[in-house]
Rosetta silent file (secondary structure, phi, psi, omega in degrees, C-alpha in Angstrom):
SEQUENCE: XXXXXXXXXXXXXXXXXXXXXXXXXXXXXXXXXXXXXXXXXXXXXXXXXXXXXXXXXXXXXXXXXXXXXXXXXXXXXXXXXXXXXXXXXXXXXXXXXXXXXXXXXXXXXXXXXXXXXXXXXXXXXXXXXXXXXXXXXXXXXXXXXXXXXXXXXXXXXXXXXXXXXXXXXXXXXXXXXXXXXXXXXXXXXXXXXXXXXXXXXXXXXXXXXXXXXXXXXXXXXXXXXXXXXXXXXXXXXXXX
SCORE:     score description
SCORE:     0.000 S_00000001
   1 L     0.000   96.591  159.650  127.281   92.923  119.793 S_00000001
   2 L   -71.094  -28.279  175.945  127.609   90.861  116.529 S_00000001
   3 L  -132.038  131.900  161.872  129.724   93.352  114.882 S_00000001
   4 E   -52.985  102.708 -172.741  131.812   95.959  115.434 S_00000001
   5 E  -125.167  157.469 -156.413  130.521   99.086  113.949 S_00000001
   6 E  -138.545  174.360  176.547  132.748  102.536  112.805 S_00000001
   7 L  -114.883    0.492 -152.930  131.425  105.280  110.895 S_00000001
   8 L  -174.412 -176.154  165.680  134.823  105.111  109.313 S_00000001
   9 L  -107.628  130.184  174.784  137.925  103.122  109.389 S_00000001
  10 L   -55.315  136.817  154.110  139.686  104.273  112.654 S_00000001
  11 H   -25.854   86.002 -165.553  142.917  106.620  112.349 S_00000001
  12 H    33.030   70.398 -169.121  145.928  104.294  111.015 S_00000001
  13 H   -10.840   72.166 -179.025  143.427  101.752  112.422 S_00000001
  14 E  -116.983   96.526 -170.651  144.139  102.327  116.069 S_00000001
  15 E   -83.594  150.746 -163.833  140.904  101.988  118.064 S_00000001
  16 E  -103.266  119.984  179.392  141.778  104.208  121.196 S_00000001
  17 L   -33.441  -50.604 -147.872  141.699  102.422  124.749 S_00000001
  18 L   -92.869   11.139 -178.705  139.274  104.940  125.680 S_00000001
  19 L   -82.762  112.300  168.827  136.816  103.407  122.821 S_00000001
  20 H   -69.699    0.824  143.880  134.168  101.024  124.317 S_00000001
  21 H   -36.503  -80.017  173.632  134.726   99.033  120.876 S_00000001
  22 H   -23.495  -75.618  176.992  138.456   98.988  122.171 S_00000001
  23 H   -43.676  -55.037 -176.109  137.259   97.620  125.524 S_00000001
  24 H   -59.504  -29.929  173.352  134.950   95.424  124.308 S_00000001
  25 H   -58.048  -54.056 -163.492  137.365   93.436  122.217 S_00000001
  26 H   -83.144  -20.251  166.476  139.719   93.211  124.780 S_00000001
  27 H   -78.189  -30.223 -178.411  137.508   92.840  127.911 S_00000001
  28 H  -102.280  -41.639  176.876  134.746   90.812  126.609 S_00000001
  29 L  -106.754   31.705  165.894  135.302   89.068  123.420 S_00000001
  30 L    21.464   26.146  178.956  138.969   88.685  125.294 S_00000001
  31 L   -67.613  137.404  165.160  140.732   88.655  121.530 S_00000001
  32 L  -133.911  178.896 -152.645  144.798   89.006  121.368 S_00000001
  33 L   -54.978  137.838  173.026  146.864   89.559  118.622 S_00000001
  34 L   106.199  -38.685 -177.650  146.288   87.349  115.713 S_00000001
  35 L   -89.808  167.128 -168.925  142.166   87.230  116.348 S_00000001
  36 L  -119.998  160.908  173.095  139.794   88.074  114.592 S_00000001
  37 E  -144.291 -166.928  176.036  136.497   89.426  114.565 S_00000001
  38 E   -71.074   77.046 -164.440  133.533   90.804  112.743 S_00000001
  39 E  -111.450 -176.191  177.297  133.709   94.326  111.645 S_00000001
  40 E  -172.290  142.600  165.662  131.775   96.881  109.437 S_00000001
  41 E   -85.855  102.449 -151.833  131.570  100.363  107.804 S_00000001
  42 L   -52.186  120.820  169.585  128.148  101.629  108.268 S_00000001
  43 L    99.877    2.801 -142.081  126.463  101.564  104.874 S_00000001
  44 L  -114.582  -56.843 -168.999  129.912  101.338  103.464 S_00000001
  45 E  -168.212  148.441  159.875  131.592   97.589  103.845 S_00000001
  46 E  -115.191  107.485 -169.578  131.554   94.312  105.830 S_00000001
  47 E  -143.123 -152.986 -169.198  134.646   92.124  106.863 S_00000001
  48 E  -123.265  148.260  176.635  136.879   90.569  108.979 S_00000001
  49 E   -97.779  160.705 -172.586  139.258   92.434  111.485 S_00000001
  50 L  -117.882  179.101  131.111  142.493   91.262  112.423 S_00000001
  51 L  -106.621  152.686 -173.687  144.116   92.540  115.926 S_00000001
  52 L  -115.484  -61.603 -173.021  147.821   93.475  114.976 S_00000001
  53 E  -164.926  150.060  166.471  148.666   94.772  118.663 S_00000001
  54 E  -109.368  133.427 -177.960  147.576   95.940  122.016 S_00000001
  55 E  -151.640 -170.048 -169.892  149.117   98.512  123.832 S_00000001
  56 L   -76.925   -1.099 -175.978  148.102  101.744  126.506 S_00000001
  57 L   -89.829  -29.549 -151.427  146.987  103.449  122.929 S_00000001
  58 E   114.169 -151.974 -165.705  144.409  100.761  122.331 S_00000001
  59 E  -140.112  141.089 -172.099  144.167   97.826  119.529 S_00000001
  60 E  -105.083  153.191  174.075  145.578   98.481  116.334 S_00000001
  61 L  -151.779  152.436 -177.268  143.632   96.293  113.656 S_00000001
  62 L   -94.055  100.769 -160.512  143.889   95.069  110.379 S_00000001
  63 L  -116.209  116.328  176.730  140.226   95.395  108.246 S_00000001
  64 E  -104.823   76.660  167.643  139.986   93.080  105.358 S_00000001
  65 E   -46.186  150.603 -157.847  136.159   94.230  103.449 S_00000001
  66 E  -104.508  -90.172 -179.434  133.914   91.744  102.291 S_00000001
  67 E  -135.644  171.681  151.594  131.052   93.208  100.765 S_00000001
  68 L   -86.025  168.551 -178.820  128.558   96.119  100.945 S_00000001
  69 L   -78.112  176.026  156.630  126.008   96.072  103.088 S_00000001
  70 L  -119.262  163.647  134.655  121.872   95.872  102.021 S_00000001
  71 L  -147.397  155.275  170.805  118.643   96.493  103.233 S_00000001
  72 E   -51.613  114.727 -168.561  115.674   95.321  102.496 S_00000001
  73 E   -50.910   62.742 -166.580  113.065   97.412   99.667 S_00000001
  74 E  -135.131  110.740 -159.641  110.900   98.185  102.886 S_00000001
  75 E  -111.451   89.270  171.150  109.645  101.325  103.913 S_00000001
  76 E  -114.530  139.888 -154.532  108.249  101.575  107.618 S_00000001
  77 E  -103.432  135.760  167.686  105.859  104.295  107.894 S_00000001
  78 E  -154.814  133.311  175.079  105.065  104.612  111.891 S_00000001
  79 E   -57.485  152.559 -166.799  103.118  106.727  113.817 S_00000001
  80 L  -100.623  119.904 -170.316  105.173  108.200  116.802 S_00000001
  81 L   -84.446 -165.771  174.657  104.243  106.263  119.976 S_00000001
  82 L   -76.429  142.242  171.058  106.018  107.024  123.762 S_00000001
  83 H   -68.671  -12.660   66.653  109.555  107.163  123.453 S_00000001
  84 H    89.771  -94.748 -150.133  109.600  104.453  125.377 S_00000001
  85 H   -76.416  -67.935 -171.435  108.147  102.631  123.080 S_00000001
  86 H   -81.547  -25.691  140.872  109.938  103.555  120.269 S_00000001
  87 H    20.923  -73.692  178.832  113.131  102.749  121.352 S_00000001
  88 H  -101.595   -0.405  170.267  112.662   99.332  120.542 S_00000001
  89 H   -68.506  -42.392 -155.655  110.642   99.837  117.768 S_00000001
  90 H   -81.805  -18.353  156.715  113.521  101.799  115.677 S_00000001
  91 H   -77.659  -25.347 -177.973  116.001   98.476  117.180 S_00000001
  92 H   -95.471  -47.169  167.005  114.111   95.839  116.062 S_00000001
  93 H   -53.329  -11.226  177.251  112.930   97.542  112.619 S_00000001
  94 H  -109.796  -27.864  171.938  116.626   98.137  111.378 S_00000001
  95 H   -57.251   -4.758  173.788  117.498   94.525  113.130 S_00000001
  96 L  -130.117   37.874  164.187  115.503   92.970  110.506 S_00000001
  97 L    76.593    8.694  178.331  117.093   95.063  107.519 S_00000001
  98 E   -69.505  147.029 -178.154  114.511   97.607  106.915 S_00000001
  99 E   -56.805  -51.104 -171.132  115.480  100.051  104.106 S_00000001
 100 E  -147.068  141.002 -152.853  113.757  103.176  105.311 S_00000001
 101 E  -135.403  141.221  177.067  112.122  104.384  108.417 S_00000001
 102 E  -150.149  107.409 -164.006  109.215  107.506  108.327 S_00000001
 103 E  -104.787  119.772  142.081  108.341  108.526  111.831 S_00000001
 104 E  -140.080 -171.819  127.033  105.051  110.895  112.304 S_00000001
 105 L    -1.530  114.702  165.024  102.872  112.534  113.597 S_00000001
 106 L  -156.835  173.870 -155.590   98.881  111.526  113.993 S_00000001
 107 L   -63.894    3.022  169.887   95.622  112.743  114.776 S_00000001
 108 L  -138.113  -14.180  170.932   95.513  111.094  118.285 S_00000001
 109 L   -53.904  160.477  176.508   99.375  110.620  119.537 S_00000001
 110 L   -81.917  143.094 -159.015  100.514  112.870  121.509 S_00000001
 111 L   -94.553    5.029  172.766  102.163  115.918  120.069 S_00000001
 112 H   -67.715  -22.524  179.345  104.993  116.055  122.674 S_00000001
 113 H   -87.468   25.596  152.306  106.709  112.769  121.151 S_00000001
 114 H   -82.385  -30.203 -146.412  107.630  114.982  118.010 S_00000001
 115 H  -107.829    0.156 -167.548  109.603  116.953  120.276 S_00000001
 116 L   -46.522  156.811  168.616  110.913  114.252  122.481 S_00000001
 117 H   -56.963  -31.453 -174.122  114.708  114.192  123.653 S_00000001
 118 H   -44.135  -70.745 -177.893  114.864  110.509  122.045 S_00000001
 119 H   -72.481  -84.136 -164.380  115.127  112.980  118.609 S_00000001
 120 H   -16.136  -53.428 -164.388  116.350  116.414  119.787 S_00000001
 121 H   -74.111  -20.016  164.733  119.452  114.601  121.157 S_00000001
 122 L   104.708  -20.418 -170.716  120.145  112.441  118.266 S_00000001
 123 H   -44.852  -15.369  160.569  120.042  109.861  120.902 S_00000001
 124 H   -74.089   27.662  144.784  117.489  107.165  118.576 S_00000001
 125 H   -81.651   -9.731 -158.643  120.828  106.781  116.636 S_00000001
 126 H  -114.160    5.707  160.932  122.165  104.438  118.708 S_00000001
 127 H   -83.539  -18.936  178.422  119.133  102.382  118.889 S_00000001
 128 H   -87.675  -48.476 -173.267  119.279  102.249  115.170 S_00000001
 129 H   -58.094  -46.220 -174.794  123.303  101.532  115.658 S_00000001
 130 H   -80.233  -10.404  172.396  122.593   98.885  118.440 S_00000001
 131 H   -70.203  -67.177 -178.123  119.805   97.246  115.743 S_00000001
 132 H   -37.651  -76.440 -165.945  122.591   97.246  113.291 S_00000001
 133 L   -55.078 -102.367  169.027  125.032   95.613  115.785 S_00000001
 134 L     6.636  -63.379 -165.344  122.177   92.627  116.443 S_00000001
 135 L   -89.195   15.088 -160.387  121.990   91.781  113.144 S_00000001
 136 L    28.260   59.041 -171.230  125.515   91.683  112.226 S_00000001
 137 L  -139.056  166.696 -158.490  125.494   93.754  109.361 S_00000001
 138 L  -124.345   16.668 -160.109  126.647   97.156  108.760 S_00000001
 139 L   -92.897  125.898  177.360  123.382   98.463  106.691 S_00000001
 140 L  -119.990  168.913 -153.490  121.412  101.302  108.992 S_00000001
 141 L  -129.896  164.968  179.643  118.267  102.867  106.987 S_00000001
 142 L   -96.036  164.091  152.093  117.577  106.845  107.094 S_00000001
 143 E  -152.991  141.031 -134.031  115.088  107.883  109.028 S_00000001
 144 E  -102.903  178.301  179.887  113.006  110.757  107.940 S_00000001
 145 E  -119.379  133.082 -177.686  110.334  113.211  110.119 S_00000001
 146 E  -146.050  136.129  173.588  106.644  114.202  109.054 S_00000001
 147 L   -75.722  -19.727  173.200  104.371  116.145  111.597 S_00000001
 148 L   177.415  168.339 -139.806  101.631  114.028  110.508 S_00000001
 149 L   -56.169  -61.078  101.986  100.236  111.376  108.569 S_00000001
 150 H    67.911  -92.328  177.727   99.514  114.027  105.651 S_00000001
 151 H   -36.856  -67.098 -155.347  103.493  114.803  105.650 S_00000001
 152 H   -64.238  -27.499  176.426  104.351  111.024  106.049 S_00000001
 153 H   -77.529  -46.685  174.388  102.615  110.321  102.488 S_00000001
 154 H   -43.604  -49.900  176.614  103.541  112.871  100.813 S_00000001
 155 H   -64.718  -28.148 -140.320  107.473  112.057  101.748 S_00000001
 156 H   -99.224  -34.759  135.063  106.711  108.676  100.853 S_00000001
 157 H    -6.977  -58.079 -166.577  105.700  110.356   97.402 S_00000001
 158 H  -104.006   -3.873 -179.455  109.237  112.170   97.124 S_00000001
 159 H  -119.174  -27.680  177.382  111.603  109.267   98.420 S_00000001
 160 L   -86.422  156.574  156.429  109.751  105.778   97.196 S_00000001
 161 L  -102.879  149.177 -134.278  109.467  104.988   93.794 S_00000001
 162 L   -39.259  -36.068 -172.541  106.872  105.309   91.415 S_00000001
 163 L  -118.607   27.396  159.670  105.446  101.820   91.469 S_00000001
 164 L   -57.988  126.687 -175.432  105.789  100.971   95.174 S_00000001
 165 E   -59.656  141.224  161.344  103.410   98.960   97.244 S_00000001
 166 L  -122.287  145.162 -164.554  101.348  100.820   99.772 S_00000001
 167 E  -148.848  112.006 -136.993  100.081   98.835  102.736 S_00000001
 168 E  -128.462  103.446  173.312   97.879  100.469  105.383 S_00000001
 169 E   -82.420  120.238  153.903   98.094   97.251  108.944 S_00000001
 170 L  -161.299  168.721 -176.328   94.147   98.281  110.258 S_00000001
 171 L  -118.235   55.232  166.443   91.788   95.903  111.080 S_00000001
 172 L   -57.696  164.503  172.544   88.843   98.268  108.727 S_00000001
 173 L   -88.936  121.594 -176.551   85.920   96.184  107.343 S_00000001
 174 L   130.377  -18.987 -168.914   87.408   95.025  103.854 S_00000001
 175 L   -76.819  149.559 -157.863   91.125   94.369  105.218 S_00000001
 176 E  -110.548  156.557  142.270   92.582   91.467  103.933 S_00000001
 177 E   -30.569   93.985  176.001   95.170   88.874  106.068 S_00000001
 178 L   -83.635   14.735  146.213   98.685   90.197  105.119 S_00000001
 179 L   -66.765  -34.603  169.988   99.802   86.752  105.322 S_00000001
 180 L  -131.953   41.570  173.205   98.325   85.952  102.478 S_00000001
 181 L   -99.832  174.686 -162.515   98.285   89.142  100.096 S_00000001
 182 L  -113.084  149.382 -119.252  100.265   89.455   97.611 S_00000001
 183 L  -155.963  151.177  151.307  103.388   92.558   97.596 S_00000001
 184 L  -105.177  163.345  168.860  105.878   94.215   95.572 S_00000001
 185 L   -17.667  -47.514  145.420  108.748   94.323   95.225 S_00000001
 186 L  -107.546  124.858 -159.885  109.273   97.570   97.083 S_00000001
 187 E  -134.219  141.054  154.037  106.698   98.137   99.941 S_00000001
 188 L   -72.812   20.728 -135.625  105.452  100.608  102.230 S_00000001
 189 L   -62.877  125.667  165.554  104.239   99.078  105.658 S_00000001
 190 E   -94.573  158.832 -162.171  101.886  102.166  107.483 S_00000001
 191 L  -176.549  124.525 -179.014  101.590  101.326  111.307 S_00000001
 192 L  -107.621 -168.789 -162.902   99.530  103.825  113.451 S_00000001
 193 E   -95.858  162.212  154.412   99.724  104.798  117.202 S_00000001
 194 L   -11.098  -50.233 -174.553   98.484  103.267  120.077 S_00000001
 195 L   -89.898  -12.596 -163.609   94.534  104.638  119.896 S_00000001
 196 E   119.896 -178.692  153.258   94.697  103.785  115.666 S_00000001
 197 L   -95.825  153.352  170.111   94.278  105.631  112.902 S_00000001
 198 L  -118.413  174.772 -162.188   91.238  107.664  112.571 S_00000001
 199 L   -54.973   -5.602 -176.625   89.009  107.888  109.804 S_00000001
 200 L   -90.910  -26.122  172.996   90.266  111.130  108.448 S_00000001
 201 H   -39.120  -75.772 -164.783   93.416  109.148  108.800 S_00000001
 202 H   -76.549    1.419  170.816   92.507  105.921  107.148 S_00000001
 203 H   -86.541  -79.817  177.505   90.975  108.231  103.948 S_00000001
 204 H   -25.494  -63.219 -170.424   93.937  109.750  103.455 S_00000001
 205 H   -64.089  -44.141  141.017   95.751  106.580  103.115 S_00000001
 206 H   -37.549  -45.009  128.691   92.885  105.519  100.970 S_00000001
 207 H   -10.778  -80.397  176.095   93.097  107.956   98.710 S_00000001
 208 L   -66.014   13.895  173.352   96.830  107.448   98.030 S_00000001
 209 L    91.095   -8.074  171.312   96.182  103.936   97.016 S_00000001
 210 L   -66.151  143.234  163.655   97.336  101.846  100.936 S_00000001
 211 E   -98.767  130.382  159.834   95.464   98.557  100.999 S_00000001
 212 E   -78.668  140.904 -160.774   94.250   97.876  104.164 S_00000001
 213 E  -155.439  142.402 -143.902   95.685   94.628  105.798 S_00000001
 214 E  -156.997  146.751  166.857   95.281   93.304  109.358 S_00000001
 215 L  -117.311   32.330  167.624   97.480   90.773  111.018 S_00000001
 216 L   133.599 -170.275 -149.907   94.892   88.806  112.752 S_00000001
 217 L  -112.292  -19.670  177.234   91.544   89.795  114.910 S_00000001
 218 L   -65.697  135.547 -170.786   94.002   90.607  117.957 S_00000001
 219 L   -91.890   97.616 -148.767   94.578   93.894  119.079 S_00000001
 220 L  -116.613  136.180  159.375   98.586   94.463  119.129 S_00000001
 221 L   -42.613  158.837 -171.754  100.809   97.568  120.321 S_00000001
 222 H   -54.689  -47.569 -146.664  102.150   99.662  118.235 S_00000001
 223 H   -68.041  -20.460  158.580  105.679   98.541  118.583 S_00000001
 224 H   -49.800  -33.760  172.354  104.268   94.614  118.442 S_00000001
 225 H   -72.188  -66.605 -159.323  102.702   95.312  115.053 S_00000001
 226 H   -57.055  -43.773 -150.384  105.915   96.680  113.812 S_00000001
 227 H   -96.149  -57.937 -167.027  108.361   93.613  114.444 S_00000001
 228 H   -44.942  -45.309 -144.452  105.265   90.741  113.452 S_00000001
 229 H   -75.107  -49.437 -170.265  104.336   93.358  110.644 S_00000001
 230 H   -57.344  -57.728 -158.603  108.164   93.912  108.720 S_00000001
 231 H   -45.512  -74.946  156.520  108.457   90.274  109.783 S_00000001
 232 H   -28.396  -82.265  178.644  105.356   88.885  107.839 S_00000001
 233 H   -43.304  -30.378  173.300  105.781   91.274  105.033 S_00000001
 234 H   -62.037  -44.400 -164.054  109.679   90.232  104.441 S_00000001
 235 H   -56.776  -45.310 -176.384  108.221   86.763  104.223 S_00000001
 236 H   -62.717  -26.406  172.838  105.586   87.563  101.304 S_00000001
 237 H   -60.416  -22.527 -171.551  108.580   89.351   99.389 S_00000001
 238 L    93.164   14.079 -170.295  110.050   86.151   99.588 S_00000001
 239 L  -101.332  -11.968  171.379  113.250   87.772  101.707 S_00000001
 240 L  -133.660    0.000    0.000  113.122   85.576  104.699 S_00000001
């Protein structure tokens, strides 16, 4: 936990002993009155905390903001794999700033991981929250739903703007090394499931204008492709 993250500024900024925030400062990062630490409102502001006092209520704190938060102009579109799986995909894609997340659907995943508990339960927020927390930053990305690939373009249609890069990772004959193409400003990375995309798939994407782009002759998991792929692509933007 690089940062401390609230959805809010706590109640006359009294985190309540019964907070594991609360705990953690005092059990773990051992901080007493006078220290300070790292805190942040998600999407909202990043600063430094003070502790003021500890008592049986919890730690009272002082929040000085910084800045706002960012993310990067990076839009990853991924097919939905075992939850599992995705887990760490949706922590390591917001630990390295992506802007927007698009989860679907595709012609060979399984259709039970639409319906998974991961989503029902809300419970992939806190993998996005625990991303967040990693990178010590307070910026978390939306992350939208499409029943299939279809959907996911279409949304990418009604939420990216107009002159946005589309970028299709397949290893098709014609895909170019996305090490060394060249990107816009705002980008689209597509990432399929486990079995691929399939050709009704990779038309569709074709269609809408995705270049196909391959990250080497190696055959990688889904969720492997995802951290090398944002990773690579931040680099061509020039962002890391």
């Amino acid at each position: 936990m690089n940062i401390i993250l609230f959805d809010e500024m706590p109640y006359n900024g009294l985190i309540p002993a019964s907070d594991d925030r609360a705990k953690h400062i005092t059990r773990v990062l051992k901080l007493s009155v006078g220290d300070c630490f790292k805190m942040g409102i998600i999407n909202k502001s990043e600063g430094d905390a003070t502790v003021m006092a500890i008592s049986e209520q919890g730690v009272e704190i002082s929040y000085e903001p910084k800045l706002v938060p960012s993310l990067y102009p990076v839009t990853l579109l991924c097919a939905q794999v075992r939850p599992i799986c995705m887990k760490r995909i949706l922590r390591e894609a917001v630990s390295l700033g992506v802007g927007r997340i698009i989860l679907c659907g595709s012609d060979t995943g399984e259709k039970s991981y639409l319906s998974s508990n991961l989503y029902k339960t809300g419970e992939y927020k806190l993998y996005l929250l625990d991303g967040a927390m990693q990178s010590s930053h307070a910026g978390m990305p939306d992350v939208l739903f499409a029943n299939t690939a279809d959907g996911a373009v279409k949304m990418v249609k009604e939420v990216c703007s107009e002159n946005v890069d589309t970028i299709m990772l397949d290893n098709v004959v014609g895909a170019v090394p996305l090490s060394t193409a060249s990107v816009g400003k705002e980008t689209v990375l597509a990432i399929g499931p486990e079995r691929g995309w399939t050709d009704r798939e990779r038309a569709l994407f074709s269609r809408n204008g995705y270049r196909p782009m391959l990250l080497g002759s190696r055959v990688l998991r889904t969720e492997t492709a995802c951290s090398a792929g944002v990773s690579v692509l931040l680099s061509r933007m020039g962002l890391l």
